[in-house]
Every structure is written in structure tokens, then in C-alpha cells.
């Protein structure tokens, strides 16, 4: 009978510890991709809700328009709102500050670049040229974490100034959906920063090198780039498109 | 070496592996088989909770103007009956089989992430307790398993009833998501050499589809629940109609999850039945490829039909038409599967074990549920049937007649593999007939009471509307089901302690899990098998059954032959250590991570019962504990 269907495999001989995987890739990488698939649906739900609720708020402040604290007047400029009968003291600015957020977006984009360089540093650990501080993984991991933290700083500033302008998570549908969406994203950045700092700590302690550590950083990089890409979607759909 | 006359291999008694008993070993286990067993025990315990709730509901409805429970208690009971049966019984029963079977079926030694697997279970257990406990204190969730907002906002549902529901479902979602990530990785990555996707057993295939559905469908309800949680605890306005909110936001998000959920509940059973019918028909599964593709198609279509739960809200003719047609389309792949099971049995050498009876009953009952489902896929018909007992009849035929009956078949089929002991077939027959008669008595009359206009979710009804007899019959049916359940419990408990006499392959089945002893040793396979066909064990023991199947290229077969003795005759009952197989260390850390995470969610309740300070302190404390537990877990070696 030629089809002895079950036989011992040469893949895992006695006494030798080799973890066999079907594709030869590492488990954690597949897991991260799966998780990212799920996260896509999370952010899709949040962004759709924001877009569905766009323009449905009953009171200001508004994302892109000028408003009035005492009435439902909305206009493209402060003058338009005042002309429609709103007292100067009651005029509300549009809350979204595109120049400032462009800066934080730029910082986050650059952090992805730093992440790429950090991974390169781990991959080439010990190779000639990579022993210089500005080529090594420690510097670039620190830079990535720092830029992530800077982004969070921008977000903290942004949130505080919105609150000063009268927009909280309870004010209107815009406030609820905006703070929830960007807050979710900010939490993801915070988790990423924590992760990067942990990697940096390992790097300081024993140095990140070899295939296992490359994988470790690779997975963090995958997550970090994903969080970055989500922000590009948020920035475009929520800030840029009026 | 492998002829049709090959003698059944003589299996030694299952290994008495060291350190495998006692409470501590269960708390710290990372073995997928033992975690599967924990899932099984826990979900069967919850089955009694959910069943008792149903029994009280039916007592209340046995006669017009029933006085057994108040309207408030009734609301809690029907909400918790649905929530319990879906999230705490059927999903985890499926998870029990995912855990126990997937690694065995694909020839792996464990799942991809054993400790994450333990974490999933503990989150499920603590989450289940969290959402069930309020039942005993009259503060259980009371707005239906679908929790429609704005009904569930503070304005219409004050108090902490709904808080438990919102937070409990979030917790259970974490469990499902972690498990899904784990099983996707396991199935993609841990298959034995030669176990190509086209050779995977159908249960593994259907489970694979289900994991993708979990990963993609749960985010929608997670976000809907976050909105509700924020509305209830932090004063956001997502469901605040006065602020301009859309009353349909919740319904859309919920049913984008809710409809795929139906297939999440039933596809694993499709898989189990696809293992049972070939075994007891002594024929390979008919139309394997079609079975795989129809399963995938069901998965895809399942995401595009959610609004058939919302015809009554008036979405307009276009949307109604699209969602109606989409829903009817799902009937096609599902119908294909029904025909395939029938064709598998057709001309087979049928053996009517209890497992097989449950499987056949599954096909018949699921078909009835499927047909009534196609009926209300048509919007005009649905408008007549929606919110009546007709719908209750429909989904109980699908979920009880389908999922539960199929899973029961799975339990009878796999109990010997799990424990090395047989469930009594005699008691099993009683169980089967009590369930079969009981469920038809209960749910078939609901088609009529529903068509006569009896609304669901209402705690009582007046006499003289033509519903009285039907309701009485429904209640009598529940008595049969209850007897069946107790017979099953007795059978289960008695057999658990019974004589260990199940051989490795008690049913003469064809897939890999039957090639190793019952119960399997902790490492499953002494050596990873090389697989060359869909029914490797039949190739050896019953080549006549697989003669018409395509086998792998000669090269692999040659490799297999060169290695000589088939794996099953060689599997020895030695410890992993003696064989040099590294096993993951038992660890308590996933349990603590799960506990702290559940406590973190639970802390939110203090916002409504204690003060802001208490809640904040409690949340910060549990967050730190959780992060600490996760760090400690991640930094300790796996094996
Ligand atoms: Cu549906």
C-alpha cells in the first residue's frame, strides 16, 4: 500500500527542539496582522460614526464653521456670524486648528521613519558602520518614542484648548464622536510609546540583536506604522475635508 | 504494512503524566486540551443557568395572565436567557471544541499561544460570572440581549442593570478576540507537514472561517458598546436623540456584529456534523471543496445582510430589497451544505450512534429553521412576523435545533477522545429523544402563536386570542428538554468517573485526532505526522473508504513509507520529558491578567454606585495591576 498516510515526520526528530511552523514565519507576526485586521474594523466603526454624525450637532462649537453661543447661527467667517445677528462676545471659532495638527501629523509621520531606522539598526547590529550612535537602534528607538510622546503632547494641548473653547465630550455629537475617535487613536499611540520604551529598556540592558530581537522590533514596527496610517486617515477625513 | 486488514492498534493506558491533577494544575494549565475541558465544564454549567431562566419564562407563559414572576423580573430573565445562551453557552461550547480539536486535527502539539489561550478562558469565566451574578440580586440586565439604545441609555434604563450588560459583553469580547487571533495563527501556522489547506478536516475549516468572522465582526459591537458605556458613564451623546443622535446607530452597529454572530454560533456545528456524518456513514464527506467554499461564502455574505433585522424601522424600498435578496442568497450555500450532508449519508454504511442521531436531527431541524429564515428574508413577510413568536421559533430551530443539537452530537462523539471514557449510549438515547421531542414541542407551536400575532418579549398575555393551547404545549416541551438535560448531566458526571475503556479510535474514524491515544498525551503527537490525504487514518485501516480520494504526490508518499511504521502504532505512552519534547510551563499569570482586566471593567460600576474618587482609584489600581501582570507574563519564558 503506497499511501501510508501517517508517518513520522523528519521535521521534528527525537530530542531536538525545533518549533515547526507551516509557513516558516513566526507566529507572533501572523497574530499581529490579525489584530491589525480587527483594529481596522474598530477604527472603521469610529470614523463612520464621526462622519454619520457630521453636521448633526444641535449646538456649537463646530469643527470648521463659526458659531454663536446663544443661538444656532452658523457661518463661514466671524463676520458672517455677526452679520446674522450674533453678538461679538458670543462668537465661537471653528475648533479644528489645521496648522497645529499638521505639525503633529508631521511629527508622527517622521516617527515612522525613525521606526524604520530603528529596525535597520537591530537588523544590522554589530555590522561595520552601525556602531555609530546615530546608526544604532537605541538612538532611533528613543527618537521614535520621543516623537510618539510629542504627538501625545500635541494632542493634550489640542484637547485642552478645545475645552477652553467650550467643546467637551459632552457638549454635542461632534464633541462626543471627535474626542472618542481621537482619544482611541491617542490611546493606541500611548500603548505604542510604552511598548517602544520597553524595547529601549531591553536594548539598554542587553542590546537588541539576532533574529529573535529583529522579530520583536519588527512586530512593534508593524503596530507603529499601522497607528500612523490610521492617523493619516483621521487627519484627512476629519481635519482636511470640510 | 497498511492493508485493509490492519489490526486496530493496541493502545496502552493513557499516560499518568506527572502534576496533572489537583486544583492548582487546572488554574495554571496552558494545555489546549485541558483548557478545552475547562470551557466545556463552564459552558455546561452556564447551560443550566440559561436553561433555568428559560424554564421560568415558560412557566410564566404556560397560561394567560401568568403570575409566576413580575414584569421586571421577566425582563431580566429573557435578557439573561439570550445573553447567557449566546455568549456563555454556545460560543464557549464551540470554543471548547476549537481548543480541544484544532491542534489535534491539524497535527500540532498545542495552539500558537498557549498562555494567551489560558487568558481567553479566564476572561470568559470571570466575565461570565460578572454578568450572571446580578441575576441573584435582582439587578440583572433587562433590555434584551440586543440591548437597543436609546432604550439602554441612562434616561430609559436607570440603575446598574445595563451597566453589567455593557461591561460584561466588553469583557467577553476580549476573550473571543484573543482566542480568534490565537486560532487563526494556529491554523495558518501549526499544521503538520503535508496538512495542506485542502486536507484540513472540515471542523477546522469551519472554525477557521468563524475566527475571521469573530475578528471582523466583534469590533462593531465593541465600538457600539463603548459609545453606550461612554453615554452611561461619561455623559457623551451618541444615543441622545435630543442632541440629534441617530436612533438607528446602535441597531446598525449591533447587527453588523449580530448577523455574523449567527454564523459564528452555527458554523462550528456545521464542522462537527461534517466530522460525525462521514464517520458513521463510513464514507468520506461528500463534496469537500464545495463544503469549504460554501462555508467561506456564508462567512462573506454574512457581513452584508445585517439590516434584515431592521426591516420594521422603515429603511426604504431600495435598502429593504438589497438586504432581502442578500439574505435569500445565503440560503444557497447553506442549502448546498444540507444536500452535501445528505449525500454523505446516502448509500453509506450508517451506524446510528447517539452522536449520529444528533447530527441527523441537526440537519433536519436546522433545515426547518433555515426555511423559516428565508420566509422573513422577504420584507413584506417580515413585517407580519417581526417581533412575534414566529421569530422566536425560527431562531430556536437554528440555534437549539442547529447549534445545540449539533454540539451535543459533538460531545457524544468526542467525549471518548477527551476523557478515555464513553458516555452511556443508553442514557444518550434518552437524552436525544427528550431533546428532540421537547424542542419540537416547545418551538414548533411558536410558529402558530407567532403567526396569530403573539408578541415576543412581553411578560404575559390575555386569554381568548388563540394562543393559550400553543403556549401550554410550548411549556410542556420545556419539561421534556429539562428531563433530557438532567439525563445528560447524570450521564456526563457518571461517565467522567467511569471506566477508562475507550481506545484511540473508538468510532473507526478517519482524521488525525483519532490516531493517538484517548485521552491524548500532553504532547499530542510523539512525532509530528506527515499527512498525505484528508482521511489519513482510513488510508491505513480502511483504504477501501478512501480509494476514490486524491492522495498526495508520490514523493510525499515515498517519504511516508520510508519512515516505516505508521505513527499510531508507534505512539508510546511516555512523558514529554522522556521524548525530549519541550512543553510550555504551567503559569498562573494569565489568570491574574484576566482577573485584573475584569476588575478594571468592573470598577466603572463604582461611578454609579460609589463616588468618582472610588472609581478613579480603583481603575488606576487595577490598570497598574493589569499592566504588571502582563509584563510579568511576557517576560517569563514560555518553556
Ligand atoms: Cu441576521
Short mmCIF file of N, CA and C in Angstrom, two decimals, chain B residues 105-186:
data_model
loop_
_atom_site.label_atom_id
_atom_site.label_comp_id
_atom_site.label_asym_id
_atom_site.label_seq_id
_atom_site.Cartn_x
_atom_site.Cartn_y
_atom_site.Cartn_z
N UNK B 105 -6.50 18.02 15.19
CA UNK B 105 -6.87 17.74 13.80
C UNK B 105 -5.81 18.15 12.81
N UNK B 106 -5.02 19.16 13.15
CA UNK B 106 -4.01 19.59 12.19
C UNK B 106 -2.63 19.02 12.52
N UNK B 107 -2.57 18.17 13.53
CA UNK B 107 -1.29 17.54 13.86
C UNK B 107 -0.32 18.46 14.56
N UNK B 108 -0.83 19.27 15.50
CA UNK B 108 0.05 20.18 16.25
C UNK B 108 0.13 19.75 17.70
N UNK B 109 1.14 20.27 18.39
CA UNK B 109 1.29 19.90 19.80
C UNK B 109 0.56 20.83 20.72
N UNK B 110 0.25 22.02 20.25
CA UNK B 110 -0.55 22.95 21.05
C UNK B 110 -1.01 24.06 20.13
N UNK B 111 -1.70 25.03 20.71
CA UNK B 111 -2.06 26.20 19.92
C UNK B 111 -0.83 27.10 19.81
N UNK B 112 -0.95 28.14 18.98
CA UNK B 112 0.21 29.00 18.75
C UNK B 112 0.63 29.73 20.02
N UNK B 113 -0.35 30.16 20.83
CA UNK B 113 -0.04 30.92 22.04
C UNK B 113 -0.75 30.28 23.23
N UNK B 114 -0.09 29.31 23.86
CA UNK B 114 -0.77 28.57 24.93
C UNK B 114 -1.20 29.46 26.09
N UNK B 115 -0.39 30.45 26.44
CA UNK B 115 -0.75 31.26 27.60
C UNK B 115 -1.87 32.23 27.27
N UNK B 116 -1.86 32.74 26.03
CA UNK B 116 -2.96 33.60 25.60
C UNK B 116 -4.27 32.82 25.62
N UNK B 117 -4.16 31.53 25.31
CA UNK B 117 -5.31 30.65 25.32
C UNK B 117 -5.89 30.54 26.72
N UNK B 118 -5.00 30.37 27.71
CA UNK B 118 -5.46 30.33 29.10
C UNK B 118 -6.11 31.66 29.47
N UNK B 119 -5.49 32.75 29.03
CA UNK B 119 -6.04 34.08 29.30
C UNK B 119 -7.47 34.19 28.77
N UNK B 120 -7.69 33.73 27.52
CA UNK B 120 -9.03 33.80 26.93
C UNK B 120 -10.04 33.09 27.83
N UNK B 121 -9.66 31.90 28.31
CA UNK B 121 -10.59 31.15 29.14
C UNK B 121 -10.91 31.90 30.42
N UNK B 122 -9.88 32.39 31.11
CA UNK B 122 -10.14 33.04 32.40
C UNK B 122 -10.95 34.31 32.22
N UNK B 123 -10.71 35.03 31.14
CA UNK B 123 -11.52 36.22 30.88
C UNK B 123 -12.98 35.80 30.69
N UNK B 124 -13.18 34.72 29.95
CA UNK B 124 -14.55 34.22 29.75
C UNK B 124 -15.19 33.85 31.08
N UNK B 125 -14.46 33.11 31.91
CA UNK B 125 -15.03 32.67 33.19
C UNK B 125 -15.40 33.87 34.07
N UNK B 126 -14.43 34.79 34.25
CA UNK B 126 -14.70 35.93 35.14
C UNK B 126 -15.77 36.84 34.54
N UNK B 127 -15.71 37.02 33.22
CA UNK B 127 -16.73 37.84 32.56
C UNK B 127 -18.11 37.21 32.70
N UNK B 128 -18.16 35.88 32.56
CA UNK B 128 -19.43 35.17 32.70
C UNK B 128 -20.00 35.32 34.09
N UNK B 129 -19.14 35.20 35.10
CA UNK B 129 -19.60 35.36 36.48
C UNK B 129 -20.08 36.79 36.70
N UNK B 130 -19.32 37.73 36.16
CA UNK B 130 -19.65 39.15 36.33
C UNK B 130 -21.04 39.47 35.79
N UNK B 131 -21.35 38.90 34.63
CA UNK B 131 -22.63 39.25 34.00
C UNK B 131 -23.78 38.42 34.57
N UNK B 132 -23.46 37.28 35.21
CA UNK B 132 -24.51 36.40 35.74
C UNK B 132 -24.89 36.72 37.18
N UNK B 133 -23.91 37.13 37.98
CA UNK B 133 -24.18 37.36 39.40
C UNK B 133 -25.37 38.28 39.67
N UNK B 134 -25.50 39.40 38.92
CA UNK B 134 -26.62 40.30 39.24
C UNK B 134 -28.00 39.64 39.15
N UNK B 135 -28.09 38.49 38.46
CA UNK B 135 -29.38 37.79 38.39
C UNK B 135 -29.89 37.48 39.79
N UNK B 136 -28.96 37.17 40.68
CA UNK B 136 -29.35 36.74 42.02
C UNK B 136 -29.67 37.92 42.93
N UNK B 137 -29.40 39.14 42.45
CA UNK B 137 -29.65 40.30 43.29
C UNK B 137 -30.68 41.24 42.67
N UNK B 138 -31.42 40.69 41.69
CA UNK B 138 -32.49 41.46 41.06
C UNK B 138 -31.99 42.74 40.39
N UNK B 139 -30.72 42.74 39.95
CA UNK B 139 -30.23 43.91 39.21
C UNK B 139 -29.67 43.46 37.86
N UNK B 140 -30.19 42.35 37.34
CA UNK B 140 -29.66 41.83 36.08
C UNK B 140 -30.07 42.72 34.92
N UNK B 141 -29.29 42.70 33.85
CA UNK B 141 -29.66 43.43 32.64
C UNK B 141 -31.09 43.08 32.22
N UNK B 142 -31.80 44.07 31.69
CA UNK B 142 -33.22 43.84 31.43
C UNK B 142 -33.71 44.48 30.13
N UNK B 143 -32.82 44.69 29.18
CA UNK B 143 -33.27 45.35 27.94
C UNK B 143 -33.10 44.46 26.71
N UNK B 144 -33.05 43.16 26.92
CA UNK B 144 -32.90 42.26 25.78
C UNK B 144 -31.44 42.00 25.46
N UNK B 145 -31.17 40.86 24.81
CA UNK B 145 -29.77 40.52 24.54
C UNK B 145 -29.18 41.47 23.50
N UNK B 146 -30.06 42.19 22.76
CA UNK B 146 -29.65 43.10 21.70
C UNK B 146 -29.42 44.50 22.24
N UNK B 147 -29.84 44.75 23.48
CA UNK B 147 -29.57 46.00 24.18
C UNK B 147 -29.81 47.28 23.40
N UNK B 148 -30.90 47.36 22.66
CA UNK B 148 -31.12 48.53 21.81
C UNK B 148 -30.96 49.86 22.56
N UNK B 149 -30.06 50.70 22.06
CA UNK B 149 -30.01 52.09 22.51
C UNK B 149 -30.90 52.87 21.55
N UNK B 150 -31.59 53.89 22.00
CA UNK B 150 -31.52 54.59 23.29
C UNK B 150 -32.27 53.94 24.46
N UNK B 151 -32.92 52.79 24.25
CA UNK B 151 -33.59 52.16 25.38
C UNK B 151 -32.61 51.90 26.53
N UNK B 152 -31.37 51.62 26.19
CA UNK B 152 -30.39 51.25 27.22
C UNK B 152 -29.62 52.44 27.77
N UNK B 153 -29.96 53.67 27.36
CA UNK B 153 -29.25 54.82 27.94
C UNK B 153 -29.76 55.09 29.34
N UNK B 154 -29.05 55.95 30.06
CA UNK B 154 -29.42 56.25 31.45
C UNK B 154 -30.86 56.73 31.57
N UNK B 155 -31.28 57.49 30.54
CA UNK B 155 -32.61 58.09 30.62
C UNK B 155 -33.70 57.02 30.72
N UNK B 156 -33.58 55.97 29.90
CA UNK B 156 -34.65 54.96 29.87
C UNK B 156 -34.31 53.72 30.68
N UNK B 157 -33.05 53.52 30.97
CA UNK B 157 -32.65 52.38 31.80
C UNK B 157 -31.76 52.86 32.93
N UNK B 158 -32.36 53.55 33.91
CA UNK B 158 -31.54 53.99 35.04
C UNK B 158 -31.09 52.79 35.88
N UNK B 159 -30.18 53.05 36.79
CA UNK B 159 -29.71 51.96 37.64
C UNK B 159 -28.53 51.26 37.01
N UNK B 160 -28.16 50.13 37.61
CA UNK B 160 -26.93 49.47 37.17
C UNK B 160 -27.20 48.20 36.38
N UNK B 161 -28.48 47.91 36.07
CA UNK B 161 -28.79 46.69 35.31
C UNK B 161 -27.97 46.63 34.03
N UNK B 162 -28.09 47.70 33.22
CA UNK B 162 -27.47 47.70 31.91
C UNK B 162 -25.95 47.82 32.01
N UNK B 163 -25.48 48.46 33.09
CA UNK B 163 -24.03 48.58 33.26
C UNK B 163 -23.37 47.20 33.23
N UNK B 164 -24.01 46.25 33.93
CA UNK B 164 -23.44 44.90 33.95
C UNK B 164 -23.40 44.31 32.55
N UNK B 165 -24.44 44.57 31.78
CA UNK B 165 -24.53 44.01 30.44
C UNK B 165 -23.45 44.60 29.54
N UNK B 166 -23.35 45.94 29.56
CA UNK B 166 -22.38 46.63 28.69
C UNK B 166 -20.97 46.16 29.01
N UNK B 167 -20.62 46.21 30.30
CA UNK B 167 -19.25 45.86 30.69
C UNK B 167 -19.00 44.37 30.51
N UNK B 168 -20.00 43.55 30.83
CA UNK B 168 -19.83 42.10 30.68
C UNK B 168 -19.57 41.72 29.24
N UNK B 169 -20.31 42.33 28.32
CA UNK B 169 -20.10 41.99 26.91
C UNK B 169 -18.73 42.47 26.41
N UNK B 170 -18.29 43.62 26.91
CA UNK B 170 -16.94 44.08 26.53
C UNK B 170 -15.91 43.05 26.96
N UNK B 171 -16.07 42.56 28.20
CA UNK B 171 -15.11 41.59 28.73
C UNK B 171 -15.13 40.33 27.87
N UNK B 172 -16.34 39.83 27.57
CA UNK B 172 -16.43 38.60 26.79
C UNK B 172 -15.88 38.80 25.38
N UNK B 173 -16.00 40.02 24.86
CA UNK B 173 -15.44 40.32 23.54
C UNK B 173 -13.93 40.17 23.54
N UNK B 174 -13.28 40.61 24.61
CA UNK B 174 -11.83 40.47 24.70
C UNK B 174 -11.45 38.99 24.63
N UNK B 175 -12.21 38.18 25.35
CA UNK B 175 -11.94 36.74 25.36
C UNK B 175 -12.04 36.16 23.95
N UNK B 176 -13.12 36.50 23.24
CA UNK B 176 -13.32 35.94 21.90
C UNK B 176 -12.24 36.42 20.95
N UNK B 177 -11.88 37.70 21.06
CA UNK B 177 -10.89 38.25 20.14
C UNK B 177 -9.53 37.59 20.36
N UNK B 178 -9.13 37.47 21.64
CA UNK B 178 -7.83 36.85 21.93
C UNK B 178 -7.81 35.42 21.40
N UNK B 179 -8.92 34.71 21.61
CA UNK B 179 -8.98 33.32 21.15
C UNK B 179 -8.91 33.26 19.63
N UNK B 180 -9.61 34.19 18.96
CA UNK B 180 -9.66 34.16 17.50
C UNK B 180 -8.27 34.39 16.90
N UNK B 181 -7.55 35.38 17.45
CA UNK B 181 -6.19 35.64 16.97
C UNK B 181 -5.34 34.38 17.13
N UNK B 182 -5.52 33.75 18.27
CA UNK B 182 -4.76 32.53 18.57
C UNK B 182 -5.07 31.41 17.57
N UNK B 183 -6.34 31.20 17.29
CA UNK B 183 -6.69 30.06 16.42
C UNK B 183 -6.36 30.35 14.96
N UNK B 184 -6.49 31.60 14.54
CA UNK B 184 -6.09 31.92 13.16
C UNK B 184 -4.61 31.59 12.99
N UNK B 185 -3.80 32.07 13.94
CA UNK B 185 -2.37 31.79 13.86
C UNK B 185 -2.11 30.29 13.90
N UNK B 186 -2.81 29.61 14.78
CA UNK B 186 -2.60 28.16 14.90
C UNK B 186 -2.90 27.45 13.59
#
